[in-house]
mmCIF file of C-alpha atoms and ligand atoms in Angstrom:
data_model
loop_
_atom_site.group_PDB
_atom_site.id
_atom_site.type_symbol
_atom_site.label_atom_id
_atom_site.label_comp_id
_atom_site.label_asym_id
_atom_site.label_seq_id
_atom_site.Cartn_x
_atom_site.Cartn_y
_atom_site.Cartn_z
ATOM 1 C CA MET K 1157 58.838 23.404 -33.455
ATOM 2 C CA PRO K 1158 57.504 21.849 -36.695
ATOM 3 C CA LYS K 1159 53.836 22.419 -37.416
ATOM 4 C CA VAL K 1160 51.476 19.603 -36.430
ATOM 5 C CA ARG K 1161 50.151 18.019 -39.621
ATOM 6 C CA VAL K 1162 46.359 17.636 -39.554
ATOM 7 C CA GLY K 1163 43.951 15.783 -41.862
ATOM 8 C CA VAL K 1164 40.154 15.804 -41.898
ATOM 9 C CA ALA K 1165 37.974 12.778 -42.727
ATOM 10 C CA GLY K 1166 34.456 13.649 -43.909
ATOM 11 C CA TYR K 1167 33.995 17.082 -45.497
ATOM 12 C CA GLY K 1168 30.400 17.631 -44.347
ATOM 13 C CA VAL K 1169 28.841 20.053 -41.882
ATOM 14 C CA ILE K 1170 31.542 19.605 -39.241
ATOM 15 C CA GLY K 1171 34.456 18.534 -41.462
ATOM 16 C CA GLN K 1172 34.448 21.646 -43.635
ATOM 17 C CA ARG K 1173 34.489 23.812 -40.520
ATOM 18 C CA LEU K 1174 37.255 21.765 -38.885
ATOM 19 C CA ALA K 1175 39.318 22.156 -42.052
ATOM 20 C CA ALA K 1176 38.792 25.930 -42.071
ATOM 21 C CA GLY K 1177 39.574 26.127 -38.329
ATOM 22 C CA ALA K 1178 42.719 23.986 -38.563
ATOM 23 C CA ALA K 1179 43.932 26.015 -41.561
ATOM 24 C CA ARG K 1180 43.734 29.133 -39.379
ATOM 25 C CA GLN K 1181 45.947 27.663 -36.611
ATOM 26 C CA GLU K 1182 49.429 29.056 -37.312
ATOM 27 C CA ASP K 1183 51.084 26.119 -35.525
ATOM 28 C CA MET K 1184 49.189 23.477 -37.527
ATOM 29 C CA GLU K 1185 49.299 22.526 -41.195
ATOM 30 C CA LEU K 1186 46.086 21.322 -42.830
ATOM 31 C CA VAL K 1187 47.419 18.573 -45.102
ATOM 32 C CA GLY K 1188 44.080 17.785 -46.730
ATOM 33 C CA VAL K 1189 40.530 16.522 -46.392
ATOM 34 C CA ALA K 1190 38.988 13.204 -47.398
ATOM 35 C CA ASP K 1191 35.483 12.334 -48.542
ATOM 36 C CA VAL K 1192 33.732 9.628 -50.510
ATOM 37 C CA ALA K 1193 31.356 11.539 -52.805
ATOM 38 C CA PRO K 1194 30.959 14.762 -54.777
ATOM 39 C CA THR K 1195 28.621 16.280 -52.178
ATOM 40 C CA LEU K 1196 27.726 19.970 -52.293
ATOM 41 C CA PRO K 1197 30.544 21.007 -49.883
ATOM 42 C CA VAL K 1198 33.028 18.998 -52.006
ATOM 43 C CA ARG K 1199 31.725 20.574 -55.235
ATOM 44 C CA ALA K 1200 32.004 24.024 -53.612
ATOM 45 C CA LEU K 1201 35.604 23.207 -52.608
ATOM 46 C CA ALA K 1202 36.413 22.514 -56.267
ATOM 47 C CA GLU K 1203 34.613 25.651 -57.422
ATOM 48 C CA ARG K 1204 36.701 27.637 -54.895
ATOM 49 C CA GLY K 1205 39.866 26.352 -56.636
ATOM 50 C CA MET K 1206 40.741 23.616 -54.080
ATOM 51 C CA PRO K 1207 42.083 25.694 -51.160
ATOM 52 C CA TYR K 1208 42.681 22.264 -49.530
ATOM 53 C CA ARG K 1209 43.723 19.010 -51.188
ATOM 54 C CA LEU K 1210 41.004 16.348 -51.326
ATOM 55 C CA PHE K 1211 41.765 12.643 -50.872
ATOM 56 C CA SER K 1212 39.492 9.742 -51.693
ATOM 57 C CA ALA K 1213 38.273 8.374 -48.332
ATOM 58 C CA ALA K 1214 37.387 4.898 -49.569
ATOM 59 C CA PRO K 1215 38.833 2.686 -52.316
ATOM 60 C CA GLY K 1216 36.971 3.410 -55.568
ATOM 61 C CA SER K 1217 35.392 6.682 -54.443
ATOM 62 C CA GLU K 1218 37.871 8.628 -56.574
ATOM 63 C CA VAL K 1219 35.899 7.446 -59.637
ATOM 64 C CA ALA K 1220 32.735 9.375 -58.743
ATOM 65 C CA LEU K 1221 34.767 12.348 -57.486
ATOM 66 C CA GLU K 1222 36.837 12.609 -60.675
ATOM 67 C CA ALA K 1223 33.765 12.045 -62.857
ATOM 68 C CA ALA K 1224 32.277 15.137 -61.198
ATOM 69 C CA GLY K 1225 35.420 17.106 -62.114
ATOM 70 C CA ILE K 1226 36.860 17.154 -58.568
ATOM 71 C CA PRO K 1227 40.685 16.911 -58.472
ATOM 72 C CA VAL K 1228 41.725 14.024 -56.173
ATOM 73 C CA SER K 1229 45.204 14.151 -54.605
ATOM 74 C CA GLY K 1230 45.425 10.500 -53.557
ATOM 75 C CA SER K 1231 43.999 7.742 -51.412
ATOM 76 C CA PHE K 1232 43.123 7.736 -47.714
ATOM 77 C CA ASP K 1233 46.390 5.874 -47.071
ATOM 78 C CA ASP K 1234 48.263 8.647 -48.891
ATOM 79 C CA LEU K 1235 46.660 11.197 -46.574
ATOM 80 C CA LEU K 1236 47.359 9.116 -43.463
ATOM 81 C CA GLY K 1237 50.999 8.852 -44.525
ATOM 82 C CA GLN K 1238 51.360 12.653 -44.364
ATOM 83 C CA VAL K 1239 49.602 13.560 -41.099
ATOM 84 C CA ASP K 1240 50.221 13.371 -37.355
ATOM 85 C CA ILE K 1241 46.548 13.496 -36.415
ATOM 86 C CA MET K 1242 43.159 13.050 -38.095
ATOM 87 C CA LEU K 1243 40.002 14.983 -37.248
ATOM 88 C CA ASP K 1244 37.327 12.423 -38.025
ATOM 89 C CA ALA K 1245 34.019 14.033 -38.985
ATOM 90 C CA ALA K 1246 32.586 11.140 -40.975
ATOM 91 C CA PRO K 1247 28.986 10.092 -40.209
ATOM 92 C CA GLY K 1248 28.530 8.441 -36.791
ATOM 93 C CA GLY K 1249 29.876 4.865 -36.767
ATOM 94 C CA ILE K 1250 32.235 5.364 -39.752
ATOM 95 C CA GLY K 1251 34.872 6.886 -37.486
ATOM 96 C CA ALA K 1252 35.051 3.627 -35.528
ATOM 97 C CA LYS K 1253 35.831 1.819 -38.796
ATOM 98 C CA ASN K 1254 38.363 4.473 -39.801
ATOM 99 C CA LYS K 1255 40.067 4.030 -36.421
ATOM 100 C CA ALA K 1256 41.524 0.676 -37.498
ATOM 101 C CA LEU K 1257 43.276 2.536 -40.340
ATOM 102 C CA TYR K 1258 44.540 5.231 -37.966
ATOM 103 C CA VAL K 1259 45.940 2.611 -35.601
ATOM 104 C CA GLU K 1260 47.651 0.836 -38.498
ATOM 105 C CA ALA K 1261 49.150 4.104 -39.778
ATOM 106 C CA GLY K 1262 50.236 5.171 -36.272
ATOM 107 C CA VAL K 1263 48.174 8.340 -36.536
ATOM 108 C CA LYS K 1264 46.292 9.976 -33.654
ATOM 109 C CA ALA K 1265 42.666 11.076 -34.050
ATOM 110 C CA VAL K 1266 39.941 13.253 -32.606
ATOM 111 C CA PHE K 1267 36.447 11.826 -33.186
ATOM 112 C CA GLN K 1268 33.126 13.660 -33.011
ATOM 113 C CA GLY K 1269 30.082 13.097 -30.838
ATOM 114 C CA GLY K 1270 28.287 10.690 -33.194
ATOM 115 C CA GLU K 1271 30.847 7.942 -32.533
ATOM 116 C CA SER K 1272 30.346 5.523 -29.662
ATOM 117 C CA GLY K 1273 32.412 6.057 -26.528
ATOM 118 C CA GLU K 1274 34.616 2.992 -27.078
ATOM 119 C CA VAL K 1275 36.304 4.621 -30.081
ATOM 120 C CA ALA K 1276 38.426 6.860 -27.859
ATOM 121 C CA ASP K 1277 40.740 6.757 -24.842
ATOM 122 C CA VAL K 1278 39.277 10.001 -23.527
ATOM 123 C CA PHE K 1279 35.947 11.793 -23.776
ATOM 124 C CA PHE K 1280 37.269 15.338 -24.189
ATOM 125 C CA HIS K 1281 36.368 18.974 -23.541
ATOM 126 C CA GLY K 1282 38.974 21.703 -24.045
ATOM 127 C CA TYR K 1283 38.043 23.586 -20.858
ATOM 128 C CA ALA K 1284 36.622 20.953 -18.477
ATOM 129 C CA ASN K 1285 39.162 18.096 -18.809
ATOM 130 C CA TYR K 1286 42.018 19.214 -21.095
ATOM 131 C CA ASP K 1287 44.590 17.477 -18.865
ATOM 132 C CA LYS K 1288 43.028 14.060 -19.478
ATOM 133 C CA GLY K 1289 43.649 14.452 -23.219
ATOM 134 C CA VAL K 1290 47.336 15.358 -22.967
ATOM 135 C CA GLY K 1291 49.441 12.824 -24.892
ATOM 136 C CA GLN K 1292 46.482 10.495 -25.593
ATOM 137 C CA ASN K 1293 46.103 8.889 -29.012
ATOM 138 C CA TYR K 1294 42.325 8.896 -29.474
ATOM 139 C CA LEU K 1295 40.008 11.579 -28.183
ATOM 140 C CA LYS K 1296 36.257 11.841 -28.664
ATOM 141 C CA LEU K 1297 34.744 15.272 -28.510
ATOM 142 C CA THR K 1298 31.456 15.963 -26.770
ATOM 143 C CA SER K 1299 28.427 16.628 -29.029
ATOM 144 C CA CYS K 1300 27.478 20.176 -29.998
ATOM 145 C CA ASN K 1301 24.955 20.652 -27.193
ATOM 146 C CA THR K 1302 27.214 19.025 -24.628
ATOM 147 C CA THR K 1303 30.183 21.156 -25.698
ATOM 148 C CA GLY K 1304 28.276 24.381 -25.139
ATOM 149 C CA LEU K 1305 26.536 23.105 -22.025
ATOM 150 C CA ILE K 1306 29.820 22.113 -20.413
ATOM 151 C CA ARG K 1307 31.425 25.428 -21.359
ATOM 152 C CA THR K 1308 28.866 27.277 -19.283
ATOM 153 C CA VAL K 1309 28.484 24.809 -16.390
ATOM 154 C CA HIS K 1310 32.254 24.374 -16.048
ATOM 155 C CA TRP K 1311 32.771 28.126 -15.973
ATOM 156 C CA LEU K 1312 30.030 28.667 -13.409
ATOM 157 C CA ASP K 1313 31.432 25.761 -11.378
ATOM 158 C CA ARG K 1314 34.827 27.474 -11.371
ATOM 159 C CA ALA K 1315 33.282 30.769 -10.294
ATOM 160 C CA VAL K 1316 30.809 29.661 -7.626
ATOM 161 C CA GLY K 1317 30.987 25.845 -7.335
ATOM 162 C CA ILE K 1318 28.055 23.834 -8.723
ATOM 163 C CA GLU K 1319 26.413 20.912 -6.969
ATOM 164 C CA LYS K 1320 23.765 19.886 -9.506
ATOM 165 C CA VAL K 1321 22.108 21.056 -12.709
ATOM 166 C CA ALA K 1322 18.794 20.386 -14.453
ATOM 167 C CA ILE K 1323 18.628 21.243 -18.135
ATOM 168 C CA THR K 1324 16.073 21.427 -20.931
ATOM 169 C CA ILE K 1325 17.300 21.169 -24.513
ATOM 170 C CA ILE K 1326 15.160 22.536 -27.311
ATOM 171 C CA ARG K 1327 16.969 20.785 -30.113
ATOM 172 C CA ARG K 1328 17.048 21.764 -33.785
ATOM 173 C CA VAL K 1329 15.995 18.559 -35.451
ATOM 174 C CA ALA K 1330 18.174 18.790 -38.595
ATOM 175 C CA ASP K 1331 20.902 20.867 -40.244
ATOM 176 C CA PRO K 1332 20.034 23.042 -43.251
ATOM 177 C CA GLY K 1333 19.999 20.676 -46.222
ATOM 178 C CA ASP K 1334 19.098 17.534 -44.239
ATOM 179 C CA THR K 1335 16.087 16.723 -46.412
ATOM 180 C CA HIS K 1336 16.495 13.008 -45.600
ATOM 181 C CA ARG K 1337 15.084 13.784 -42.167
ATOM 182 C CA GLY K 1338 11.780 14.781 -43.770
ATOM 183 C CA LEU K 1339 9.593 17.773 -43.159
ATOM 184 C CA VAL K 1340 8.436 17.613 -39.593
ATOM 185 C CA ASP K 1341 5.811 19.480 -37.672
ATOM 186 C CA SER K 1342 5.891 18.041 -34.191
ATOM 187 C CA LEU K 1343 7.902 18.262 -30.997
ATOM 188 C CA GLN K 1344 9.376 14.867 -30.165
ATOM 189 C CA LEU K 1345 10.311 14.036 -26.581
ATOM 190 C CA GLU K 1346 13.006 11.684 -25.321
ATOM 191 C CA ALA K 1347 13.065 9.880 -21.996
ATOM 192 C CA ILE K 1348 15.129 11.517 -19.279
ATOM 193 C CA PRO K 1349 18.022 11.757 -18.665
ATOM 194 C CA ASN K 1350 19.174 13.059 -22.054
ATOM 195 C CA HIS K 1351 22.657 12.014 -23.225
ATOM 196 C CA GLN K 1352 24.001 15.533 -22.730
ATOM 197 C CA ALA K 1353 23.307 15.389 -18.970
ATOM 198 C CA VAL K 1354 24.875 11.923 -18.755
ATOM 199 C CA ASP K 1355 27.872 13.099 -20.804
ATOM 200 C CA LEU K 1356 28.305 16.134 -18.558
ATOM 201 C CA MET K 1357 28.531 13.799 -15.537
ATOM 202 C CA ASN K 1358 31.067 11.669 -17.413
ATOM 203 C CA ILE K 1359 33.348 14.706 -17.882
ATOM 204 C CA MET K 1360 32.445 16.509 -14.619
ATOM 205 C CA PRO K 1361 31.586 13.577 -12.269
ATOM 206 C CA HIS K 1362 31.241 15.843 -9.217
ATOM 207 C CA ILE K 1363 28.071 17.408 -10.655
ATOM 208 C CA ASP K 1364 24.745 15.579 -10.521
ATOM 209 C CA ALA K 1365 22.871 16.263 -13.781
ATOM 210 C CA THR K 1366 19.622 15.342 -15.414
ATOM 211 C CA GLY K 1367 17.544 16.782 -18.208
ATOM 212 C CA LEU K 1368 14.987 16.365 -20.941
ATOM 213 C CA LEU K 1369 15.261 16.922 -24.672
ATOM 214 C CA VAL K 1370 12.632 18.082 -27.170
ATOM 215 C CA HIS K 1371 13.404 17.634 -30.901
ATOM 216 C CA THR K 1372 12.193 20.792 -32.622
ATOM 217 C CA PRO K 1373 11.588 21.340 -36.370
ATOM 218 C CA ILE K 1374 14.108 24.131 -36.857
ATOM 219 C CA THR K 1375 17.631 24.107 -38.334
ATOM 220 C CA HIS K 1376 19.523 27.079 -36.848
ATOM 221 C CA GLY K 1377 20.702 26.577 -33.302
ATOM 222 C CA HIS K 1378 19.580 24.658 -30.255
ATOM 223 C CA ILE K 1379 18.423 26.451 -27.108
ATOM 224 C CA ILE K 1380 19.341 24.980 -23.709
ATOM 225 C CA THR K 1381 17.865 26.205 -20.460
ATOM 226 C CA ILE K 1382 19.868 25.331 -17.364
ATOM 227 C CA VAL K 1383 18.932 25.411 -13.681
ATOM 228 C CA ALA K 1384 22.125 25.057 -11.614
ATOM 229 C CA THR K 1385 22.383 24.613 -7.866
ATOM 230 C CA PRO K 1386 25.437 26.500 -6.596
ATOM 231 C CA LYS K 1387 27.382 25.428 -3.545
ATOM 232 C CA THR K 1388 27.567 29.010 -2.326
ATOM 233 C CA LYS K 1389 24.985 31.765 -2.610
ATOM 234 C CA THR K 1390 25.264 33.803 -5.763
ATOM 235 C CA ASN K 1391 23.286 36.356 -7.729
ATOM 236 C CA PRO K 1392 22.592 37.174 -11.397
ATOM 237 C CA ALA K 1393 25.126 40.005 -11.537
ATOM 238 C CA GLU K 1394 27.911 37.736 -10.277
ATOM 239 C CA VAL K 1395 26.896 35.002 -12.728
ATOM 240 C CA VAL K 1396 26.815 37.361 -15.717
ATOM 241 C CA ALA K 1397 30.167 38.841 -14.681
ATOM 242 C CA ALA K 1398 31.663 35.328 -14.540
ATOM 243 C CA PHE K 1399 30.305 34.364 -17.956
ATOM 244 C CA LYS K 1400 31.657 37.603 -19.466
ATOM 245 C CA GLU K 1401 35.178 36.350 -18.693
ATOM 246 C CA HIS K 1402 34.792 33.242 -20.912
ATOM 247 C CA PRO K 1403 36.058 33.897 -24.455
ATOM 248 C CA ARG K 1404 33.794 31.210 -25.919
ATOM 249 C CA ILE K 1405 30.615 32.520 -24.294
ATOM 250 C CA ARG K 1406 29.019 35.560 -25.931
ATOM 251 C CA ILE K 1407 26.601 37.441 -23.674
ATOM 252 C CA VAL K 1408 23.751 38.843 -25.779
ATOM 253 C CA ARG K 1409 20.722 40.890 -24.801
ATOM 254 C CA ILE K 1410 17.122 40.309 -25.791
ATOM 255 C CA ALA K 1411 16.727 44.092 -25.518
ATOM 256 C CA ASP K 1412 19.350 44.502 -28.262
ATOM 257 C CA GLY K 1413 17.415 42.271 -30.669
ATOM 258 C CA PHE K 1414 18.792 38.831 -29.836
ATOM 259 C CA THR K 1415 15.292 37.420 -29.469
ATOM 260 C CA THR K 1416 15.391 34.054 -31.276
ATOM 261 C CA ASN K 1417 17.436 30.938 -31.997
ATOM 262 C CA THR K 1418 18.283 32.462 -35.388
ATOM 263 C CA SER K 1419 19.579 35.795 -34.016
ATOM 264 C CA LEU K 1420 23.080 34.465 -33.365
ATOM 265 C CA PHE K 1421 23.271 32.788 -36.783
ATOM 266 C CA ASN K 1422 22.104 35.962 -38.497
ATOM 267 C CA TYR K 1423 24.508 38.072 -36.439
ATOM 268 C CA ALA K 1424 27.422 35.858 -37.513
ATOM 269 C CA ARG K 1425 26.445 36.547 -41.114
ATOM 270 C CA PHE K 1426 26.289 40.299 -40.416
ATOM 271 C CA LEU K 1427 29.806 40.038 -38.959
ATOM 272 C CA GLY K 1428 30.903 38.471 -42.244
ATOM 273 C CA HIS K 1429 31.810 35.127 -40.688
ATOM 274 C CA GLU K 1430 32.267 32.381 -43.271
ATOM 275 C CA ARG K 1431 29.127 30.214 -43.634
ATOM 276 C CA GLY K 1432 27.515 32.214 -40.794
ATOM 277 C CA ASP K 1433 29.685 30.307 -38.302
ATOM 278 C CA MET K 1434 29.681 31.301 -34.629
ATOM 279 C CA TYR K 1435 32.207 29.562 -32.362
ATOM 280 C CA GLU K 1436 30.768 31.045 -29.161
ATOM 281 C CA VAL K 1437 27.616 29.896 -27.399
ATOM 282 C CA GLY K 1438 25.192 32.800 -27.015
ATOM 283 C CA LEU K 1439 24.030 33.442 -23.466
ATOM 284 C CA PHE K 1440 20.873 35.548 -23.217
ATOM 285 C CA GLU K 1441 21.578 38.035 -20.400
ATOM 286 C CA GLU K 1442 17.951 38.629 -19.468
ATOM 287 C CA THR K 1443 17.430 34.893 -18.887
ATOM 288 C CA VAL K 1444 19.958 34.815 -16.038
ATOM 289 C CA GLY K 1445 17.998 34.716 -12.795
ATOM 290 C CA MET K 1446 17.352 32.903 -9.547
ATOM 291 C CA SER K 1447 14.861 30.230 -8.550
ATOM 292 C CA GLY K 1448 15.372 30.300 -4.805
ATOM 293 C CA ASP K 1449 19.119 29.729 -4.467
ATOM 294 C CA ASP K 1450 19.355 28.065 -7.893
ATOM 295 C CA VAL K 1451 20.671 29.947 -10.926
ATOM 296 C CA MET K 1452 18.845 29.670 -14.244
ATOM 297 C CA PHE K 1453 19.868 30.819 -17.707
ATOM 298 C CA ALA K 1454 19.378 30.042 -21.400
ATOM 299 C CA ILE K 1455 22.020 29.545 -24.065
ATOM 300 C CA ASN K 1456 22.044 29.209 -27.845
ATOM 301 C CA ILE K 1457 24.164 26.426 -29.384
ATOM 302 C CA PRO K 1458 25.347 27.099 -32.959
ATOM 303 C CA GLN K 1459 25.447 23.370 -33.676
ATOM 304 C CA GLU K 1460 27.459 23.554 -36.885
ATOM 305 C CA SER K 1461 30.452 25.414 -35.453
ATOM 306 C CA VAL K 1462 30.466 25.126 -31.638
ATOM 307 C CA VAL K 1463 32.664 22.005 -31.496
ATOM 308 C CA ILE K 1464 35.424 23.401 -33.738
ATOM 309 C CA PRO K 1465 37.439 25.179 -30.973
ATOM 310 C CA GLU K 1466 37.282 22.263 -28.523
ATOM 311 C CA THR K 1467 38.281 19.831 -31.316
ATOM 312 C CA LEU K 1468 41.359 21.948 -32.034
ATOM 313 C CA ASP K 1469 42.087 21.978 -28.283
ATOM 314 C CA GLY K 1470 41.997 18.177 -28.639
ATOM 315 C CA VAL K 1471 44.785 18.335 -31.251
ATOM 316 C CA ARG K 1472 46.849 20.471 -28.870
ATOM 317 C CA ALA K 1473 46.299 17.990 -26.022
ATOM 318 C CA ALA K 1474 46.855 14.776 -27.979
ATOM 319 C CA MET K 1475 49.963 16.137 -29.701
ATOM 320 C CA ARG K 1476 51.289 17.626 -26.430
ATOM 321 C CA MET K 1477 51.570 20.978 -28.217
ATOM 322 C CA GLN K 1478 50.793 22.602 -24.873
ATOM 323 C CA GLU K 1479 50.812 20.796 -21.525
ATOM 324 C CA ASP K 1480 48.972 23.722 -19.976
ATOM 325 C CA GLN K 1481 45.213 24.003 -20.634
ATOM 326 C CA GLU K 1482 45.016 27.785 -20.401
ATOM 327 C CA GLU K 1483 47.885 28.235 -22.815
ATOM 328 C CA ALA K 1484 46.274 25.746 -25.213
ATOM 329 C CA VAL K 1485 42.789 27.228 -25.321
ATOM 330 C CA ALA K 1486 44.236 30.741 -25.559
ATOM 331 C CA LEU K 1487 46.112 29.769 -28.732
ATOM 332 C CA THR K 1488 43.084 28.074 -30.294
ATOM 333 C CA ASN K 1489 41.043 31.183 -29.484
ATOM 334 C CA LYS K 1490 43.683 33.526 -30.874
ATOM 335 C CA TYR K 1491 43.966 31.730 -34.195
ATOM 336 C CA LEU K 1492 40.194 31.430 -34.571
ATOM 337 C CA GLY K 1493 39.768 35.108 -33.744
ATOM 338 C CA ILE K 1494 37.691 34.425 -30.616
ATOM 339 C CA GLY K 1495 37.549 36.930 -27.764
HETATM 340 N N1 NAD G 2601 25.828 18.449 -37.654
HETATM 341 C C1 NAD G 2601 25.978 18.850 -36.411
HETATM 342 O O1 NAD G 2601 25.310 19.775 -35.964
HETATM 343 C C2 NAD G 2601 27.008 18.212 -35.518
HETATM 344 C C3 NAD G 2601 27.435 18.915 -34.387
HETATM 345 C C4 NAD G 2601 28.429 18.350 -33.573
HETATM 346 C C5 NAD G 2601 28.928 17.100 -33.856
HETATM 347 N N2 NAD G 2601 28.462 16.409 -34.953
HETATM 348 C C6 NAD G 2601 29.068 15.092 -35.208
HETATM 349 O O2 NAD G 2601 30.049 15.263 -36.238
HETATM 350 C C7 NAD G 2601 30.139 14.057 -37.026
HETATM 351 C C8 NAD G 2601 29.883 14.397 -38.478
HETATM 352 O O3 NAD G 2601 28.556 14.927 -38.613
HETATM 353 P P1 NAD G 2601 28.156 15.888 -39.813
HETATM 354 O O4 NAD G 2601 26.856 16.522 -39.412
HETATM 355 O O5 NAD G 2601 29.305 16.763 -40.188
HETATM 356 O O6 NAD G 2601 27.865 14.816 -40.978
HETATM 357 P P2 NAD G 2601 27.665 15.093 -42.540
HETATM 358 O O7 NAD G 2601 26.759 14.044 -43.026
HETATM 359 O O8 NAD G 2601 27.323 16.538 -42.803
HETATM 360 O O9 NAD G 2601 29.128 14.868 -43.146
HETATM 361 C C9 NAD G 2601 29.757 13.625 -43.160
HETATM 362 C C10 NAD G 2601 30.646 13.569 -44.396
HETATM 363 O O10 NAD G 2601 31.407 12.360 -44.329
HETATM 364 C C11 NAD G 2601 31.443 11.794 -45.633
HETATM 365 N N3 NAD G 2601 31.746 10.348 -45.523
HETATM 366 C C12 NAD G 2601 30.923 9.283 -45.668
HETATM 367 N N4 NAD G 2601 31.608 8.137 -45.518
HETATM 368 C C13 NAD G 2601 32.891 8.479 -45.250
HETATM 369 C C14 NAD G 2601 34.094 7.750 -45.012
HETATM 370 N N5 NAD G 2601 34.114 6.409 -45.015
HETATM 371 N N6 NAD G 2601 35.247 8.440 -44.780
HETATM 372 C C15 NAD G 2601 35.253 9.788 -44.776
HETATM 373 N N7 NAD G 2601 34.142 10.539 -45.021
HETATM 374 C C16 NAD G 2601 32.982 9.891 -45.254
HETATM 375 C C17 NAD G 2601 30.094 12.127 -46.228
HETATM 376 O O11 NAD G 2601 30.120 12.063 -47.654
HETATM 377 C C18 NAD G 2601 29.877 13.546 -45.709
HETATM 378 O O12 NAD G 2601 30.422 14.523 -46.582
HETATM 379 C C19 NAD G 2601 29.127 13.080 -36.409
HETATM 380 O O13 NAD G 2601 29.805 12.304 -35.446
HETATM 381 C C20 NAD G 2601 28.138 14.018 -35.722
HETATM 382 O O14 NAD G 2601 27.448 13.372 -34.666
HETATM 383 C C21 NAD G 2601 27.533 16.951 -35.807
#
């Protein structure tokens, strides 16, 4: 079977990680990445000797790229002419504009959470609704928090059946380097329900969800606390045992030193992971407990890298590389070195 040819639009926080993840999939070929400016990730790509070809994402943007000494391999159209599917990681709203070009070129695409829902045929999660993505042309991935949230709720639902969940998201307010967001020193609240709870119900309509979100002036990892009402009685040991079976959930212990939102990021660096990336959500074992019959637990969302596996699952679904969800996620996991 020929390799599926993949392109990436937007070589920023998510795009550079999608490119690295796609390049690791032995049944995919990363044809190249596209961006509009000599940003720091693009400059670093050039300094690394261009491990991936870079295409100019908008007419005229090659001028600034070449002026900065970045080799440009062609236009966006040139890239679209060589791929089967695009992973669009341009800033929110740009993907919707790019979609017209994908449609014209007959190329499929997976969009990220910052795009509006209308951009895609299916709102996608590699574990919770893989089947809905099979053979579709345009998928939109859940946001970073929603991706990790659904990983855990879906898995618990499979193990014990979940009726409803209530969540609290302590959200990192910006990525490292996002100076345009300003220096902040306050905790900003949003009205309930947060979009992640609404999105969870969109993908898993049988679960009633609500939640609140607090923007927090930190850059490394969100924390989500979840209170889930199971359909059958359960206990912390059963819940932890179920989570241990999920390759994309890493059980960590406060007693072992995983005490903060930065522990998982730091640990990824100690493991030698590129950029300090962690594909798994961290689940703090000592936070798993009961409130009456409800289960509660806290997870860490490595916002820069958590959506990479599920996006690659999206390629597998859209391109019908695997009809079977378990086979698909197992391959993504294998090539990313998860589990
Ligand atoms: N940052 C996160 O933590 C995170 C997590 C999950 C999902 N997302 C989603 O991923 C998407 C990308 O976010 P990001 O944080 O990587 O953004 P980013 O700003 O880090 O990167 C976007 C890149 O796209 C480039 N770009 C601008 N116009 C373009 C165009 N017309 N065509 C192609 N590229 C263009 C920019 O130069 C930049 O390099 C958004 O939908 C966002 O909501 C972000």
